[in-house]
mmCIF file of C-alpha atoms in Angstrom:
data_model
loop_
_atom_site.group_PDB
_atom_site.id
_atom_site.type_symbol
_atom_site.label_atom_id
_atom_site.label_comp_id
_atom_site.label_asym_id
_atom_site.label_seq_id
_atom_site.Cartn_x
_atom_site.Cartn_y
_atom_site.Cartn_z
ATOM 1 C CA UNK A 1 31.875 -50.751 -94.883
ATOM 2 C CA UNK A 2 33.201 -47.525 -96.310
ATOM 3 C CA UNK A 3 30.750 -44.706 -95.945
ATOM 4 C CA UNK A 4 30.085 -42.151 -98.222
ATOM 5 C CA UNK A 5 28.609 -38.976 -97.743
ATOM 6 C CA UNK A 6 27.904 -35.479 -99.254
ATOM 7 C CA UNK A 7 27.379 -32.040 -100.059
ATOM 8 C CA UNK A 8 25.088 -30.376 -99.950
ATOM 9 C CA UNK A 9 22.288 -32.732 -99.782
ATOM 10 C CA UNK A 10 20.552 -30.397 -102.212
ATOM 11 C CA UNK A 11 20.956 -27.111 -104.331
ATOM 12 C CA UNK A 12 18.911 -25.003 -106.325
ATOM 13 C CA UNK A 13 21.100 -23.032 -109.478
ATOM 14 C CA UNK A 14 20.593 -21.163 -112.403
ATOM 15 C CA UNK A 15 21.457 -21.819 -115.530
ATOM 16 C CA UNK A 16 25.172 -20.894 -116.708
ATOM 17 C CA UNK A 17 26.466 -21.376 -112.402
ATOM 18 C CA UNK A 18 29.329 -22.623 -111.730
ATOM 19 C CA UNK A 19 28.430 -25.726 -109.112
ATOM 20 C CA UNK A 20 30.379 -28.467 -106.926
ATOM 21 C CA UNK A 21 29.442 -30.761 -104.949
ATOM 22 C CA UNK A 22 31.753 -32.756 -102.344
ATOM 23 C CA UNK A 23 31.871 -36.081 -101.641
ATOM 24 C CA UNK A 24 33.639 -37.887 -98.328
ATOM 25 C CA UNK A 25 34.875 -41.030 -97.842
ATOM 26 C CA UNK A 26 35.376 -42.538 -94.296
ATOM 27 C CA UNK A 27 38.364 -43.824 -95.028
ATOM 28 C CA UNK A 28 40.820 -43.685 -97.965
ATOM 29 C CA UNK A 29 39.997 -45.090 -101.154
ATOM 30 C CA UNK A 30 42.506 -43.753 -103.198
ATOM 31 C CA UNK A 31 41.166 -42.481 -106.963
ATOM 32 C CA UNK A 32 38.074 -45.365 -106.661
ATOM 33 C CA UNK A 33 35.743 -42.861 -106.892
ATOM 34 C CA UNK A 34 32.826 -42.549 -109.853
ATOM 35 C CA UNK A 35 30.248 -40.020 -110.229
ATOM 36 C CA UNK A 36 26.346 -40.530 -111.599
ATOM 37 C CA UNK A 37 23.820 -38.561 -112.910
ATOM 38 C CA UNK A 38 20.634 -39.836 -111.929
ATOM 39 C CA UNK A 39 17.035 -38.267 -113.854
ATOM 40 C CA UNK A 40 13.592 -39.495 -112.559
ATOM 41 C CA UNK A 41 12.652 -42.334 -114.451
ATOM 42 C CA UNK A 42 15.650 -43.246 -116.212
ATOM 43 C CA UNK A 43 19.045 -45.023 -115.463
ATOM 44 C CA UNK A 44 22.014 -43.696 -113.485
ATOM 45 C CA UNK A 45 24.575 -42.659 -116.296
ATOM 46 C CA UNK A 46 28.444 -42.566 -115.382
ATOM 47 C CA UNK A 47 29.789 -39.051 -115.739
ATOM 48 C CA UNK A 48 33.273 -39.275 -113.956
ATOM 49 C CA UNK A 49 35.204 -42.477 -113.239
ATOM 50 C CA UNK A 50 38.507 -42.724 -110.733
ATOM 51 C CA UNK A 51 37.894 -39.544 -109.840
ATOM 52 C CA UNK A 52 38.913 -37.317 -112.608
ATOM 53 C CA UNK A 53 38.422 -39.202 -115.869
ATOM 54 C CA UNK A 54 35.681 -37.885 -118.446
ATOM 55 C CA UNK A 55 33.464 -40.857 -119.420
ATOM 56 C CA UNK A 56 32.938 -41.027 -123.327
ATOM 57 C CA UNK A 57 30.478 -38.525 -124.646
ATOM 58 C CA UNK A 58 30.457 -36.794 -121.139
ATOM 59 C CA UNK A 59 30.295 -32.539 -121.944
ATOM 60 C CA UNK A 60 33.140 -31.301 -121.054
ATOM 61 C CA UNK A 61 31.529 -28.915 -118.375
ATOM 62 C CA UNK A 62 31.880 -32.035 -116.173
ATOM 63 C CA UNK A 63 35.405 -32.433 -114.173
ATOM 64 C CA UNK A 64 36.211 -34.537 -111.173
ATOM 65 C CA UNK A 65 39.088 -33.993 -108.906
ATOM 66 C CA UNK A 66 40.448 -35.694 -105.558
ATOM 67 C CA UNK A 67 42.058 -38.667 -103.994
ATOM 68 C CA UNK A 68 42.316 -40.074 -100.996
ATOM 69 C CA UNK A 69 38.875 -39.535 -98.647
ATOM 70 C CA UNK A 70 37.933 -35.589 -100.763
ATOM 71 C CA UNK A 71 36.383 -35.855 -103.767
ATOM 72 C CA UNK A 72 35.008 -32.665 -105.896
ATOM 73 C CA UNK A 73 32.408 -32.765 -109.102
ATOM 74 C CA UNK A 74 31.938 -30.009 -110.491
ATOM 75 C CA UNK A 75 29.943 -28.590 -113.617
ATOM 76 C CA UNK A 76 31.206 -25.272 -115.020
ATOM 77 C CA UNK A 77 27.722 -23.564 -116.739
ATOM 78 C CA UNK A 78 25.013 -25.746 -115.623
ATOM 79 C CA UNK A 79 22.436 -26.552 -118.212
ATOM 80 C CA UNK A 80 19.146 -26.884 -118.407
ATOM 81 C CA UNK A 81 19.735 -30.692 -118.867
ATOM 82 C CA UNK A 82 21.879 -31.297 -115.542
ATOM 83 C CA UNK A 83 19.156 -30.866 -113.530
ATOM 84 C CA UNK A 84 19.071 -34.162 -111.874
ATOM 85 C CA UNK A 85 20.748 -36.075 -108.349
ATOM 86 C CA UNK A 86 23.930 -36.491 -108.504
ATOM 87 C CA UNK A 87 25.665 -40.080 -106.179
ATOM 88 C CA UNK A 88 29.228 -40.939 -105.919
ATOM 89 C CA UNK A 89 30.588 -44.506 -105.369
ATOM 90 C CA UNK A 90 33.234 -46.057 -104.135
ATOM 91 C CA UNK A 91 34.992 -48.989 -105.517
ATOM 92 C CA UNK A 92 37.800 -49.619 -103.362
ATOM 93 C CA UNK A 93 36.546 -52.391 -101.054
ATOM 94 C CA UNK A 94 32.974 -54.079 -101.420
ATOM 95 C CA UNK A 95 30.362 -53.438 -100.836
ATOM 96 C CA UNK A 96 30.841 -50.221 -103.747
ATOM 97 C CA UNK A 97 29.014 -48.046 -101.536
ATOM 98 C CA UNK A 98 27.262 -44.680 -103.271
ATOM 99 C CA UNK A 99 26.608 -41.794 -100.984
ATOM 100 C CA UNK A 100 23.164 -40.374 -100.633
ATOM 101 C CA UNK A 101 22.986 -38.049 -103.374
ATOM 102 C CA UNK A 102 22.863 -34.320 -104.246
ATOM 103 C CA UNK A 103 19.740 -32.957 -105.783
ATOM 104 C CA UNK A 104 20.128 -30.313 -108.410
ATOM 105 C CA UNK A 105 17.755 -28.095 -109.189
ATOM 106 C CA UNK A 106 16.557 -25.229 -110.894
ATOM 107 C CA UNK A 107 16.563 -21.636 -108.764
ATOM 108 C CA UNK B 1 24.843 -51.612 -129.740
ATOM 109 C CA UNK B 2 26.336 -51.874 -126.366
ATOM 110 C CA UNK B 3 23.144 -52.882 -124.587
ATOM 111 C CA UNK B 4 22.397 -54.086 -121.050
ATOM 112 C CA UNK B 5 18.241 -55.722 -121.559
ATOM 113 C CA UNK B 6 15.942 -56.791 -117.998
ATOM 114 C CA UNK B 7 13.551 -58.573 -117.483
ATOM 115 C CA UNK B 8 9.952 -57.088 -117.159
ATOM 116 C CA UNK B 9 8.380 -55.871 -114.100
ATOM 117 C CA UNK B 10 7.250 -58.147 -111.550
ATOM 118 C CA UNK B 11 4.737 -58.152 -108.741
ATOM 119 C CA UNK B 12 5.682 -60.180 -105.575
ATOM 120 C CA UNK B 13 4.131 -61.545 -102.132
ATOM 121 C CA UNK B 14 6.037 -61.149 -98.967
ATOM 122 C CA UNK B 15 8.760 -64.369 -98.199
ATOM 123 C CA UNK B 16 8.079 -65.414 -102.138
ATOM 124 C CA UNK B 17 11.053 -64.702 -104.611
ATOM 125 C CA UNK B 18 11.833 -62.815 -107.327
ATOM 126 C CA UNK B 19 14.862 -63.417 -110.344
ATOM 127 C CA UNK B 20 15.361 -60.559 -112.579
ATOM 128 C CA UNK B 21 17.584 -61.223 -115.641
ATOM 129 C CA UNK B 22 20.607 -59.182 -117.574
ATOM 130 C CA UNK B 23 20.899 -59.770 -121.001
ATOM 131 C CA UNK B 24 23.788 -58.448 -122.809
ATOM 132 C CA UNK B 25 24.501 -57.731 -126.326
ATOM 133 C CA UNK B 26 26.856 -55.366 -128.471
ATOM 134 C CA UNK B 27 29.896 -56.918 -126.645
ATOM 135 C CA UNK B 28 31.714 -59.623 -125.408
ATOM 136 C CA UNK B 29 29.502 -60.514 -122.565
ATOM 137 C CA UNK B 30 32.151 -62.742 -120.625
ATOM 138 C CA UNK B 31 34.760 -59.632 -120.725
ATOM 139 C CA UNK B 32 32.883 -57.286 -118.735
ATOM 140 C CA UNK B 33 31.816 -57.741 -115.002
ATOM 141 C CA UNK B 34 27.761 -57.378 -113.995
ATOM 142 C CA UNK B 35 27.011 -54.994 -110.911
ATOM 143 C CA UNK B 36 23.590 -54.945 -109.216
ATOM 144 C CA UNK B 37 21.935 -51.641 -108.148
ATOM 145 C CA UNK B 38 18.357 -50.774 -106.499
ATOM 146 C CA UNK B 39 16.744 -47.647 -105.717
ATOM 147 C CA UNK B 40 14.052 -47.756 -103.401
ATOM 148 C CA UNK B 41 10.945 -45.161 -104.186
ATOM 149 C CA UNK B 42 12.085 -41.950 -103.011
ATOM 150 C CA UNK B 43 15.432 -43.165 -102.084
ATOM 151 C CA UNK B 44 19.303 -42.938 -103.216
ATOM 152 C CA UNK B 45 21.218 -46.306 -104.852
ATOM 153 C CA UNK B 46 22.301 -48.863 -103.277
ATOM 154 C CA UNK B 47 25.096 -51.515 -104.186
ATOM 155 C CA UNK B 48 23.961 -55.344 -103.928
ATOM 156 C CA UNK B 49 27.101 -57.034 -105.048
ATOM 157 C CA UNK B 50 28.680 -58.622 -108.548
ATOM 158 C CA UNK B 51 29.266 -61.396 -110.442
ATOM 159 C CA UNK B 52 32.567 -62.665 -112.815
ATOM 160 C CA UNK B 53 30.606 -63.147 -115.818
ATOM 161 C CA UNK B 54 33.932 -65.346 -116.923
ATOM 162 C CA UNK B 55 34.156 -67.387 -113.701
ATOM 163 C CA UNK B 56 30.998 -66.827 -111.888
ATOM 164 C CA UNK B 57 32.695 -65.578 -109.223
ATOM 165 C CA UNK B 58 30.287 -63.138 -106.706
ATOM 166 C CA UNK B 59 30.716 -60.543 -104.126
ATOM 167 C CA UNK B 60 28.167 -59.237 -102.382
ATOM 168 C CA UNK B 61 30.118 -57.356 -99.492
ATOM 169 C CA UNK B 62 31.552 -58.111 -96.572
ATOM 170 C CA UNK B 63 29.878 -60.861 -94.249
ATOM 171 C CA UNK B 64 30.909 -60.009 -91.054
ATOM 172 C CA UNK B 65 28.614 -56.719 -91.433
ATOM 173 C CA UNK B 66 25.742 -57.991 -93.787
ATOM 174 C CA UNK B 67 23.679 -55.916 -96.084
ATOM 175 C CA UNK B 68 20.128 -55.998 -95.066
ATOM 176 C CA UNK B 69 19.484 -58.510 -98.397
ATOM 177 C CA UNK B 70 23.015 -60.558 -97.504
ATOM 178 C CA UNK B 71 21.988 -63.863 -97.252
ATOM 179 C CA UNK B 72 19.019 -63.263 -99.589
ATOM 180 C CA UNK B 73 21.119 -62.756 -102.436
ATOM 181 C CA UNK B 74 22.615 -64.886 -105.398
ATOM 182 C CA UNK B 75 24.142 -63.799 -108.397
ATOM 183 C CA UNK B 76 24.080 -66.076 -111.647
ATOM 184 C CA UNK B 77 25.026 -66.012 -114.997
ATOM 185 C CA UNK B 78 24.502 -68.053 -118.332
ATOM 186 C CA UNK B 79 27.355 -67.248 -120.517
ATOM 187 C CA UNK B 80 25.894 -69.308 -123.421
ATOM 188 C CA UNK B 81 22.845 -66.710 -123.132
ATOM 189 C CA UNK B 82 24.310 -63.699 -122.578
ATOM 190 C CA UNK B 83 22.375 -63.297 -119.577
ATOM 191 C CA UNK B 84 23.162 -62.309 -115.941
ATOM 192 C CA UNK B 85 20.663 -62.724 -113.028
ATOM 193 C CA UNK B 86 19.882 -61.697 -110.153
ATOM 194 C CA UNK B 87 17.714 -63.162 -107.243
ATOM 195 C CA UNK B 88 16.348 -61.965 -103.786
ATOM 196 C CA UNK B 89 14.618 -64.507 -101.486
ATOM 197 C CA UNK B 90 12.419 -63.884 -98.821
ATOM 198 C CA UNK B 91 11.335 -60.652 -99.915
ATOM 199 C CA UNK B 92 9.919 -58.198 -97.605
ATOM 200 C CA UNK B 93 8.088 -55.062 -98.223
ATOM 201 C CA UNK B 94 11.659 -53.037 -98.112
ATOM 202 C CA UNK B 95 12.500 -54.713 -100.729
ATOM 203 C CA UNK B 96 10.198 -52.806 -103.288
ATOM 204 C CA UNK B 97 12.479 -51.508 -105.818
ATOM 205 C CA UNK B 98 13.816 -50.559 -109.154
ATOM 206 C CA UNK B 99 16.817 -53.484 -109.660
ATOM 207 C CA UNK B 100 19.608 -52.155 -112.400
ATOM 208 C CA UNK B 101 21.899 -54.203 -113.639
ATOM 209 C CA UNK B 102 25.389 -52.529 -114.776
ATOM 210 C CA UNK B 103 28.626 -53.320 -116.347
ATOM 211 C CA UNK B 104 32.486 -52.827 -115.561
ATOM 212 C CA UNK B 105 35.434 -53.696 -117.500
ATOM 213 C CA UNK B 106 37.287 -54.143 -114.122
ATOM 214 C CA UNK B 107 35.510 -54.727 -111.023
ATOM 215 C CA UNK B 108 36.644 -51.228 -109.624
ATOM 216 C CA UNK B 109 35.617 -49.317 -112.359
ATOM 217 C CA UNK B 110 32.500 -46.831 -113.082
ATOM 218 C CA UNK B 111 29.556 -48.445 -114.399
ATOM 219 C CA UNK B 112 28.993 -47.396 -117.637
ATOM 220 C CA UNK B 113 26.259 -49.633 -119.563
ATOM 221 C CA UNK B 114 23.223 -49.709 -117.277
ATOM 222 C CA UNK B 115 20.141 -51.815 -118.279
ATOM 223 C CA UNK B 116 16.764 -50.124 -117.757
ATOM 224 C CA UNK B 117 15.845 -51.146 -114.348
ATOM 225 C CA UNK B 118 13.623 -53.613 -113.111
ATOM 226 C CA UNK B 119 10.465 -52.550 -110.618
ATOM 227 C CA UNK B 120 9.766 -55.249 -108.200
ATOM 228 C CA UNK B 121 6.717 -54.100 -106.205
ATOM 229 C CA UNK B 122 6.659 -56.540 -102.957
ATOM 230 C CA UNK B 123 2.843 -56.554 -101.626
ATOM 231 C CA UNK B 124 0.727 -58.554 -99.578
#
């Protein structure tokens, strides 16, 4: 299987930082690489898919960026609403492994 | 709408089973691949597998290095229903869970209709 990991497991922000988190595939898996917002209680919602592509109705504080095994989300004036885990996945070869999350949360 | 609709919440005893269901509406449901997702309590997500909604075609990883529900696992669908399932045999107390159900329009892109999640609380 492809792992996925990332980081920082956690981090606490204010409002209006500038924040990235990294994610690290064990192996290549060329642009295959999504990014989820996850809120207690509710479904994950798709942010970022092949690595750099704004889902529909996304803000555009959200970008993506890398290929290959280095991936980079990041959210350019967090607001109060991103506070949440954030998982990437990879869909290059099955199983479409997430890693184990990033908590974000509020300094 | 695009809508992704599960099956209600479901209470289990170790070694029974469990089949959650998918049902799809807002699009064409044979066009779009289903994914399955859990998240344990407390934990991250974790990929189960999907099914061809056009062919019924599944993958639920690679066997040579199982998942700890390969084996357990089989993927359905009832394309005159709209509806994709999902079962898990042999249940064990690990497998308490919410189950999501997701759609691609590929199988190797982002998931981006999720239904609401399923809890399937495994207790003896």
């Amino acid at each position: 299987d492809i792992q996925m990991t990332q980081s920082p497991s956690s981090l606490s922000a204010s409002v209006g930082d500038r924040v990235t988190i990294t994610c690290r595939a064990s192996r290549s898996i060329s642009s295959y690489l999504h990014w989820y917002q996850v809120k207690p209680g509710k479904a994950p919602n798709l942010l970022i898919y092949t690595a750099s592509t704004l889902q529909s109705g996304v803000p555009s504080r959200f970008s993506g960026s890398g290929s290959g095994t280095d991936f980079t989300l990041t959210i350019s004036s967090l607001q109060p609403e991103d506070f949440a885990t954030y998982y990437c996945q990879q869909t290059h070869r099955t199983p479409f492994t997430f890693g184990p999350g990033t908590k974000v949360d509020i300094k | 709408q695009v809508q992704l609709v599960q099956s209600g919440a479901e209470v289990k005893k170790p070694g029974a089973s469990v089949k959650v269901s998918c049902k799809a509406s807002g699009y064409t449901f044979t066009g779009y691949y289903i994914h399955w997702v859990r998240q344990a309590p407390g934990q991250g997500l974790e990929y189960m597998g999907w099914i061809n909604t056009n062919t019924g075609g599944t993958d639920y990883g690679d066997p040579d290095f199982p998942q700890k529900f390969q084996g357990r696992v089989t993927m359905t669908r009832d394309t005159s229903l709209d509806t994709a399932y999902m079962e898990l045999s042999r249940l064990r107390s690990d497998d308490t869970a919410i189950y999501y159900c997701a759609r691609t329009r590929t199988v190797s892109y982002g998931m981006d209709v999720w239904g609401q999640g399923t809890t399937v609380i495994v207790y003896s």
